[in-house]
mmCIF file of C-alpha atoms and ligand atoms in Angstrom:
data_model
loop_
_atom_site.group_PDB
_atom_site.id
_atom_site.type_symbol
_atom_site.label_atom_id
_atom_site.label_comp_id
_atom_site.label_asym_id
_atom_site.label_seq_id
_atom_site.Cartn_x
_atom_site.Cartn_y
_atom_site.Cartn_z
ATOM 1 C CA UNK A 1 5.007 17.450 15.114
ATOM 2 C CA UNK A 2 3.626 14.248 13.073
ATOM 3 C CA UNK A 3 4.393 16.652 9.738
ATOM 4 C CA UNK A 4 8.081 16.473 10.183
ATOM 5 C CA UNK A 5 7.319 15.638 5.855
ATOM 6 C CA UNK A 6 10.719 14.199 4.251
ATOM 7 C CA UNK A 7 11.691 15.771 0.836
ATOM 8 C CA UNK A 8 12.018 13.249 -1.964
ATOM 9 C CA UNK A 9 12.398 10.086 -0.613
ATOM 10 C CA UNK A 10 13.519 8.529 -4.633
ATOM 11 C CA UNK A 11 17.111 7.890 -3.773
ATOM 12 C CA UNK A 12 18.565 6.920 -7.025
ATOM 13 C CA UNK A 13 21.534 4.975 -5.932
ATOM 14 C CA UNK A 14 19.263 2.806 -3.859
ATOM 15 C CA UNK A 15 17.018 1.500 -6.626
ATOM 16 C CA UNK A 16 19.125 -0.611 -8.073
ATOM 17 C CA UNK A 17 18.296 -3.496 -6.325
ATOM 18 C CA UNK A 18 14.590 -3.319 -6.658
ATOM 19 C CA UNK A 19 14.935 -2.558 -10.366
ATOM 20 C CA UNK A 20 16.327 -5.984 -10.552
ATOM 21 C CA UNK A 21 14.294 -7.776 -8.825
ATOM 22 C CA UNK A 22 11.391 -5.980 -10.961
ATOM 23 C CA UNK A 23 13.033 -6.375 -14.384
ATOM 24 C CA UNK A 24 12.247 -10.183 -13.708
ATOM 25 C CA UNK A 25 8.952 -9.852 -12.777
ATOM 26 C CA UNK A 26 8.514 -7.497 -15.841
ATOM 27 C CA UNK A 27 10.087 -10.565 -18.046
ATOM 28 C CA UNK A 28 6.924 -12.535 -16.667
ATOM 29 C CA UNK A 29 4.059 -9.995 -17.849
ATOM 30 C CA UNK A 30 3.280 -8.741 -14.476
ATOM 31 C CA UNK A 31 3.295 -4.789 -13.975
ATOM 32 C CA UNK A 32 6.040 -3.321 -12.097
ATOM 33 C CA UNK A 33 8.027 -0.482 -11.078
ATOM 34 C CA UNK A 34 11.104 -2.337 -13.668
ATOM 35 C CA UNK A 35 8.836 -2.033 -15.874
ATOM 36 C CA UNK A 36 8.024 1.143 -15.761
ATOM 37 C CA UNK A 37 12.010 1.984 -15.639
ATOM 38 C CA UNK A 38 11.870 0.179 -18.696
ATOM 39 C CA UNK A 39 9.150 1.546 -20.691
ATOM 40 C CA UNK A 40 10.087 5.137 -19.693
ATOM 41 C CA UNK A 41 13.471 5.011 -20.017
ATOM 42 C CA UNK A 42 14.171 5.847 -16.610
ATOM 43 C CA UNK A 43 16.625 2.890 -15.818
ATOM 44 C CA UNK A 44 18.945 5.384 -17.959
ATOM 45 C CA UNK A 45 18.679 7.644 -15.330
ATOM 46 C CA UNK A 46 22.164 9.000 -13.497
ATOM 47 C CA UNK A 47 22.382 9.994 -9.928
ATOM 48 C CA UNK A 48 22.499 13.804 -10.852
ATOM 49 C CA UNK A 49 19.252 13.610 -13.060
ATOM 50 C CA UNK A 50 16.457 15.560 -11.461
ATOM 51 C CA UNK A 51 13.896 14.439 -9.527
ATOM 52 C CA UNK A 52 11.326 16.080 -11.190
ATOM 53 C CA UNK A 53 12.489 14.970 -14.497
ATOM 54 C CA UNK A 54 12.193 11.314 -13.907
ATOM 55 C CA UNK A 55 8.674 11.819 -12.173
ATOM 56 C CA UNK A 56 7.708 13.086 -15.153
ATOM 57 C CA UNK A 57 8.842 10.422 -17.272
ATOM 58 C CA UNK A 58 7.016 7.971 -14.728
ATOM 59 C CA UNK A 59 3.906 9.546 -15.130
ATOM 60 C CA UNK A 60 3.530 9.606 -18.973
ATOM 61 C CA UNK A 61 3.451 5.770 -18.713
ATOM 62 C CA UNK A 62 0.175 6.893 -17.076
ATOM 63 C CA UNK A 63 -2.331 5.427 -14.278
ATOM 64 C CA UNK A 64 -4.693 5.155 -17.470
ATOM 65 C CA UNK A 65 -2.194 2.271 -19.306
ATOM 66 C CA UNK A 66 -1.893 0.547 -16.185
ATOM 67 C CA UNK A 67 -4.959 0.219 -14.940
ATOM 68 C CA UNK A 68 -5.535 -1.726 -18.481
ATOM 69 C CA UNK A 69 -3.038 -4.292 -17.818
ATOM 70 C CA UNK A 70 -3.544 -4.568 -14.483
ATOM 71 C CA UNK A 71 -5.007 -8.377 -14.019
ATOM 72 C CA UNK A 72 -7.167 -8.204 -11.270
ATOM 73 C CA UNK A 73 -6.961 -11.795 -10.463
ATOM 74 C CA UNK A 74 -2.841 -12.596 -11.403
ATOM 75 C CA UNK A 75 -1.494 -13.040 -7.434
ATOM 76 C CA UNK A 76 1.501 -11.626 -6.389
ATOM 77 C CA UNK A 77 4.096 -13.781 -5.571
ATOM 78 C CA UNK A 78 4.080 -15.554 -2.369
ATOM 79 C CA UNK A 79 7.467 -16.813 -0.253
ATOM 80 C CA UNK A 80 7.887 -19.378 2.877
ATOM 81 C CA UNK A 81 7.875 -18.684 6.737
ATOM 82 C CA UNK A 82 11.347 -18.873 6.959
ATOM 83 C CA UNK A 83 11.592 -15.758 4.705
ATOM 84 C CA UNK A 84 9.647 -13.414 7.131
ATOM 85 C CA UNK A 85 11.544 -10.865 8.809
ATOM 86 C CA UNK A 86 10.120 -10.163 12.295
ATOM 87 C CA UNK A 87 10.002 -7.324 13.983
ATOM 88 C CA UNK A 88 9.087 -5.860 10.366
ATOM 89 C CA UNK A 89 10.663 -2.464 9.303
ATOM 90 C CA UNK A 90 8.909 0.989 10.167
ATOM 91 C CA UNK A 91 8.099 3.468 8.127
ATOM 92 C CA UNK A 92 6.352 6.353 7.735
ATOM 93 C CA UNK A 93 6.493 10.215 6.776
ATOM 94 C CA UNK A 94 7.813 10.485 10.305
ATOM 95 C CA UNK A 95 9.870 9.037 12.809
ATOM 96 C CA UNK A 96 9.172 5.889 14.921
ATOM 97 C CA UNK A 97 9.462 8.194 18.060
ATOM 98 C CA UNK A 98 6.054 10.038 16.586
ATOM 99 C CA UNK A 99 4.260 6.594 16.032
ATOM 100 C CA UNK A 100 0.159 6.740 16.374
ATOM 101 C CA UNK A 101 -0.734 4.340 19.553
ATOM 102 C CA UNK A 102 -4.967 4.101 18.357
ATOM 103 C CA UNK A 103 -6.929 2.752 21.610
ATOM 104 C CA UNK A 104 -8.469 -0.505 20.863
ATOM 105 C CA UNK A 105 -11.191 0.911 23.247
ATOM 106 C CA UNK A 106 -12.335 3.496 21.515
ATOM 107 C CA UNK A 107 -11.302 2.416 18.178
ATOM 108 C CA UNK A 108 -14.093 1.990 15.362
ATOM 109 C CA UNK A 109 -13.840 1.945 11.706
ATOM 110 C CA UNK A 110 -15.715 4.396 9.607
ATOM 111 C CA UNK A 111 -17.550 3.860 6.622
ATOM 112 C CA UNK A 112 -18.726 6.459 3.364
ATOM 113 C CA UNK A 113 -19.494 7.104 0.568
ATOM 114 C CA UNK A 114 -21.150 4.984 -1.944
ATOM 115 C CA UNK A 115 -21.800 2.077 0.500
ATOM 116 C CA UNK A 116 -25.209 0.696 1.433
ATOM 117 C CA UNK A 117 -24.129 -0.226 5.124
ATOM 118 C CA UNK A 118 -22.404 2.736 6.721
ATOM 119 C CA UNK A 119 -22.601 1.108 10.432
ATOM 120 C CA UNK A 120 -19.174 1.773 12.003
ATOM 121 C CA UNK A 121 -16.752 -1.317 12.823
ATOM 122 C CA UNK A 122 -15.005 -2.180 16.082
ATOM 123 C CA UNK A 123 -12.008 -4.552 16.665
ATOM 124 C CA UNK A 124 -13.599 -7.622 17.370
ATOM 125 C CA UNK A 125 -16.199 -7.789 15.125
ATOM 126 C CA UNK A 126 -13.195 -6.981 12.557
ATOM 127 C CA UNK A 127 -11.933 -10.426 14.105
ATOM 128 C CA UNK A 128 -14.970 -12.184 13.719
ATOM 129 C CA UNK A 129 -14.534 -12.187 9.869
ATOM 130 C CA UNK A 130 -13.036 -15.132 8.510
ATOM 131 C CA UNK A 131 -9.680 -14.316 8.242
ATOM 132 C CA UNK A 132 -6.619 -15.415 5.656
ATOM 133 C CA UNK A 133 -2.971 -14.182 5.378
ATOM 134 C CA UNK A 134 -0.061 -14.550 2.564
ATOM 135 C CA UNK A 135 3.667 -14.531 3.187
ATOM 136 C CA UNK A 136 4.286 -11.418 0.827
ATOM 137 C CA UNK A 137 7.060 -8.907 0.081
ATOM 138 C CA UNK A 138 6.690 -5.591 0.662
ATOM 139 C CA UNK A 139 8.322 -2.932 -1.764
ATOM 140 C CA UNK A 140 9.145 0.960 -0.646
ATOM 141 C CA UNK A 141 9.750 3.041 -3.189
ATOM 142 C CA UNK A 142 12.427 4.884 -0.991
ATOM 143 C CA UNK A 143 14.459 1.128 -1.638
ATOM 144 C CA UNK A 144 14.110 -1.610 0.618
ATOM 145 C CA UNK A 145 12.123 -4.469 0.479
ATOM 146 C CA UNK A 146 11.366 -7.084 2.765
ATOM 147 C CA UNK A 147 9.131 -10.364 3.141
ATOM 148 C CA UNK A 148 6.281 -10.154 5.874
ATOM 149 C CA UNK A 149 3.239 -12.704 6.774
ATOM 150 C CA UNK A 150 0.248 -10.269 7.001
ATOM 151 C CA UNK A 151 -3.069 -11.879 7.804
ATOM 152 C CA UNK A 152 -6.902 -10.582 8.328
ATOM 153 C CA UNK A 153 -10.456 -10.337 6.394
ATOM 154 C CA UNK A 154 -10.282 -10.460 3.120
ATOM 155 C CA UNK A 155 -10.609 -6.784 1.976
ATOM 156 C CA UNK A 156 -12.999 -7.589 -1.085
ATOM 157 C CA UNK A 157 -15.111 -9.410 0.651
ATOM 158 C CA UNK A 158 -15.428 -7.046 3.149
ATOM 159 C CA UNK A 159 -16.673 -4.188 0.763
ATOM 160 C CA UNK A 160 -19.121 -6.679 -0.802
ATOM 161 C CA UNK A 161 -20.233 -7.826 2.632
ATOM 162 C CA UNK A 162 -21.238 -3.850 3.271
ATOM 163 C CA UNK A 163 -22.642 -3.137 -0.408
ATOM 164 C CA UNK A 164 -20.162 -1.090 -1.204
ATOM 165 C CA UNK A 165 -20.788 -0.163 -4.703
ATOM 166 C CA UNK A 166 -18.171 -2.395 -6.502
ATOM 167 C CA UNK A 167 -18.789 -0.709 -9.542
ATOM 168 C CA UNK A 168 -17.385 2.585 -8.394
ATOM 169 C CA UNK A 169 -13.712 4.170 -9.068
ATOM 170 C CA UNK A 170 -11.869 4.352 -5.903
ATOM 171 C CA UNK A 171 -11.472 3.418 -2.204
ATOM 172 C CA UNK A 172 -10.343 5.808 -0.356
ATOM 173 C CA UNK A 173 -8.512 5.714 3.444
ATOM 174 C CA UNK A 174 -8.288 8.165 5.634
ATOM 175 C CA UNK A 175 -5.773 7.048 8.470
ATOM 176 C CA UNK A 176 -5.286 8.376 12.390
ATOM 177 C CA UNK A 177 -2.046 9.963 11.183
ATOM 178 C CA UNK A 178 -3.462 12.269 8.559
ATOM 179 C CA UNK A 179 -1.517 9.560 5.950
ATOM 180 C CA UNK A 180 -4.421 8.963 2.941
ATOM 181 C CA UNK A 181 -4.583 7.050 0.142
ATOM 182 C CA UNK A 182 -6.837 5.392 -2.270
ATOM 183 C CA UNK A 183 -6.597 2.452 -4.796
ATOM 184 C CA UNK A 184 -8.546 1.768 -7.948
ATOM 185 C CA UNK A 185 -11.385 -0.784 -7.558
ATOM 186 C CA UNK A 186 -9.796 -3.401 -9.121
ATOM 187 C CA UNK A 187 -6.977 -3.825 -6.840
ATOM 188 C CA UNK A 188 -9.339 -3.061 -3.658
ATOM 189 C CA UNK A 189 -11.221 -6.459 -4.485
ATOM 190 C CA UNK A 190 -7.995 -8.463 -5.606
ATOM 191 C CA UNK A 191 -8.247 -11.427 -3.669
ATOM 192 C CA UNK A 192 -4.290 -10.691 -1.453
ATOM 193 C CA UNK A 193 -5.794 -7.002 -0.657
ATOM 194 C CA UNK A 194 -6.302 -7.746 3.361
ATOM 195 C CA UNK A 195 -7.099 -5.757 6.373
ATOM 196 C CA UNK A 196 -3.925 -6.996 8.069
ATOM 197 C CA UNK A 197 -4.858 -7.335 11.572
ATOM 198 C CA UNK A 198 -2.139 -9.216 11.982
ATOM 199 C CA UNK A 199 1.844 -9.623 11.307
ATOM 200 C CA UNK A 200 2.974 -12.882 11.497
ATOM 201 C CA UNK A 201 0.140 -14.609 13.173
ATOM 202 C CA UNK A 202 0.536 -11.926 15.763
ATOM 203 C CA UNK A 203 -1.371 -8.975 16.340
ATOM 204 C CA UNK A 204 -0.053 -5.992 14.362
ATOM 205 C CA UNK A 205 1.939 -3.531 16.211
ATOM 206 C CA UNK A 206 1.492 0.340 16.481
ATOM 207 C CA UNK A 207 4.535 1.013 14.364
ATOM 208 C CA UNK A 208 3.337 -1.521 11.592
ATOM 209 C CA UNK A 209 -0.294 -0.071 11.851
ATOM 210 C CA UNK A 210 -2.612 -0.683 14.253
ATOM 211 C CA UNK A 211 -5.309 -1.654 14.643
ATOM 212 C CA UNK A 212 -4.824 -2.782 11.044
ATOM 213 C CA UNK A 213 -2.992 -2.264 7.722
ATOM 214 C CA UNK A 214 -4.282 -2.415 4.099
ATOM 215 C CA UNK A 215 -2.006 -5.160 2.419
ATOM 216 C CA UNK A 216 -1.935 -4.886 -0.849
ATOM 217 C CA UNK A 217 0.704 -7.157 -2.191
ATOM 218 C CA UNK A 218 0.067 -6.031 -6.092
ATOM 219 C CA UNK A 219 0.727 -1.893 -4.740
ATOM 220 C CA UNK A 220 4.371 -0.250 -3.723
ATOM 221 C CA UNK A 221 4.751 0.113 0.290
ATOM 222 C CA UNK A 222 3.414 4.059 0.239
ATOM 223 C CA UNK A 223 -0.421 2.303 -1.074
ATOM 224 C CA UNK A 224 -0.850 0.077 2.058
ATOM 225 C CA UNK A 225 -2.653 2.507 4.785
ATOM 226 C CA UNK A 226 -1.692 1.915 8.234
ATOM 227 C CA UNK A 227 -3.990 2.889 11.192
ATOM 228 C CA UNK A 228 -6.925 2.744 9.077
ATOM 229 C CA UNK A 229 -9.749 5.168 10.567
ATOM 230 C CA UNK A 230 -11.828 5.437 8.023
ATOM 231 C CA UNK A 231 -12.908 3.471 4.210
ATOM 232 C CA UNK A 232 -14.987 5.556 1.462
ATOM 233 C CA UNK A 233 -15.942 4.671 -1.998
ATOM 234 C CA UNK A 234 -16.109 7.156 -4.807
ATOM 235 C CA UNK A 235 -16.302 8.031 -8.278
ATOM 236 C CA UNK A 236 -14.243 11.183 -7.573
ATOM 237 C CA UNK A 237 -10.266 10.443 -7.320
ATOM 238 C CA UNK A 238 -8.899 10.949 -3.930
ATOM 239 C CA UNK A 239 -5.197 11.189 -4.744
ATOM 240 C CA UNK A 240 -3.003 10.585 -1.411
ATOM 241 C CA UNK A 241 -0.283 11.511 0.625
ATOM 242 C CA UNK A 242 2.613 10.651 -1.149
ATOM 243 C CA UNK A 243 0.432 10.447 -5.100
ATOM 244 C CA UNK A 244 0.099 14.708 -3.953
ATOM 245 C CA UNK A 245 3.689 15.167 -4.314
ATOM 246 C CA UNK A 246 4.273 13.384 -7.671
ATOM 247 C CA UNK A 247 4.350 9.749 -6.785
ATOM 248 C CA UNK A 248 2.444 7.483 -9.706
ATOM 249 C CA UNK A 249 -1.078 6.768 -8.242
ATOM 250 C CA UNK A 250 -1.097 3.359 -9.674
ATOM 251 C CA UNK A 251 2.140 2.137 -8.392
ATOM 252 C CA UNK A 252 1.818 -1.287 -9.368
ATOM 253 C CA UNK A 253 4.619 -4.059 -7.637
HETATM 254 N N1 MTE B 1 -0.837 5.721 7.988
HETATM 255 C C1 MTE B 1 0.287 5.575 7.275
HETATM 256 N N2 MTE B 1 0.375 4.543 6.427
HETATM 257 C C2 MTE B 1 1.499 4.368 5.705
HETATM 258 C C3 MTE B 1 2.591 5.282 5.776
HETATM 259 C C4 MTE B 1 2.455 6.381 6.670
HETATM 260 O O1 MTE B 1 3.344 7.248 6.827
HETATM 261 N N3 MTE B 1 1.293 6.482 7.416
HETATM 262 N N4 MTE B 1 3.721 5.069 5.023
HETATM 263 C C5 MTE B 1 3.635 4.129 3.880
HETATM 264 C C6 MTE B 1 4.939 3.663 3.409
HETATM 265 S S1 MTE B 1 5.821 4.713 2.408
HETATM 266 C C7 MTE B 1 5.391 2.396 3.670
HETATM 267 S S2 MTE B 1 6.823 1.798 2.987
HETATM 268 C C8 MTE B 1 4.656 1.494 4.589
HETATM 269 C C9 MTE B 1 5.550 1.058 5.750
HETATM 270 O O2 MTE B 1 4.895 0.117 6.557
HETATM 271 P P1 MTE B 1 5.696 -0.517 7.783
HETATM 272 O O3 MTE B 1 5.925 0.569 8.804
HETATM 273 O O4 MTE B 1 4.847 -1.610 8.305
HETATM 274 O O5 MTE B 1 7.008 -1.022 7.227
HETATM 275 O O6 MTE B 1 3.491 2.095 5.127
HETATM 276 C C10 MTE B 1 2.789 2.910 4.231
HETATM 277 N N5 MTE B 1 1.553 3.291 4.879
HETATM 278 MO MO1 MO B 2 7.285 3.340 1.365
#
């Protein structure tokens, strides 16, 4: 039922518009998916070139490069109120009629791996945190974009607050779909990473990942978990969902 997987979803003739909105950002040092069109050659691409072809040519401008350029304090751009769109945009590797409803009852937050504090984490003490929230925009590789307000605890200091060993690889998140994904260190403390508990000042919805969402305004759409279940840090790389099938781990915005 939830594994109703989509083939593919690169679809060339709808990149165009990101790539241009990336080739600017790439014109202002920051890492992007224009620029890794650019450096691979892949903004040569035609509509008939395979798939597999231009994955490869993503992925010899490798995780390895990026990760070296990344700056893990440069902010991603941030936009006015008027720009959010509201009801945001589902998606998932499913349809919205399959969407995971997680009771807030019941719900508690997981913890493993190299952190000192494994005590599990319910809703409210989530809220308790001090909270902050960026007006962001939100890039799918399957290409759309769109500008959303996401607000909650700040992710990095969440990991320091439960000694999480900062000076390990990955995070990793295990989500109550089966999605998973994992993000390098780095862009785990960035100070925009942010367990959205909210959208738009208002409590997130199922569909846009409740209880909460990992925003990571530095990451492509498919590196934000939704309906986060459970957080580990390790040294040993966890890959992910879509980062299985070919995607570029790093996937830099
Ligand atoms: N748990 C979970 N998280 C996920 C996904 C998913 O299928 N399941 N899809 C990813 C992709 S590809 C995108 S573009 C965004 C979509 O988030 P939205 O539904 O709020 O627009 O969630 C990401 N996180
Ligand atoms: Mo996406």
């Amino acid at each position: 039922m939830l594994l109703k997987r989509r083939l593919a979803p690169l679809m060339l003739e709808r990149t165009q518009p990101i790539l241009n909105i990336e080739r600017r950002a790439f014109m202002k040092q920051t890492l992007s998916l224009g620029a890794l069109a650019l450096l691979t050659g892949c903004d040569s691409i035609e509509d008939n070139t395979p798939v597999d072809r231009i994955l490869k040519a993503m992925s010899n401008w490798n995780d390895k490069a990026q990760g070296a350029i990344f700056d893990p304090n440069k902010l991603a751009l941030t936009y006015e109120q008027k720009d959010v769109v509201d009801p945001f945009r589902f998606n998932a590797f499913y349809g919205e009629d399959e969407v995971v409803v997680v009771a807030e009852a019941d719900y508690k937050l997981e913890l493993s791996g190299m952190i000192a504090d494994k005590a599990s984490w319910t809703l409210a003490q989530l809220r308790e945190l001090p909270q902050q929230s960026q007006i962001t925009r939100h890039i799918c590789v399957e290409g759309w974009s769109l500008i959303g307000k996401w607000g909650g605890p700040s992710f990095g200091d969440f990991l320091r607050k439960v000694g999480a060993d900062t000076t390990a690889k990955y995070v990793g998140f295990k989500c109550a779909d089966e999605y998973f994904t994992s993000l390098d260190m780095a862009t785990a403390l960035h100070p925009q990473t942010t367990m959205a508990l909210t959208f738009n000042d208002k409590t997130i919805e199922p569909r846009n990942g409740f209880p909460f969402k990992i925003r990571v305004p530095t990451k492509l759409g498919f590196k934000n978990p939704k309906h986060v279940m459970e957080i580990f840090v390790t040294n040993d790389y966890p890959g992910g969902y879509w980062e299985n099938q070919g995607y570029n781990w790093f996937s830099g915005a």
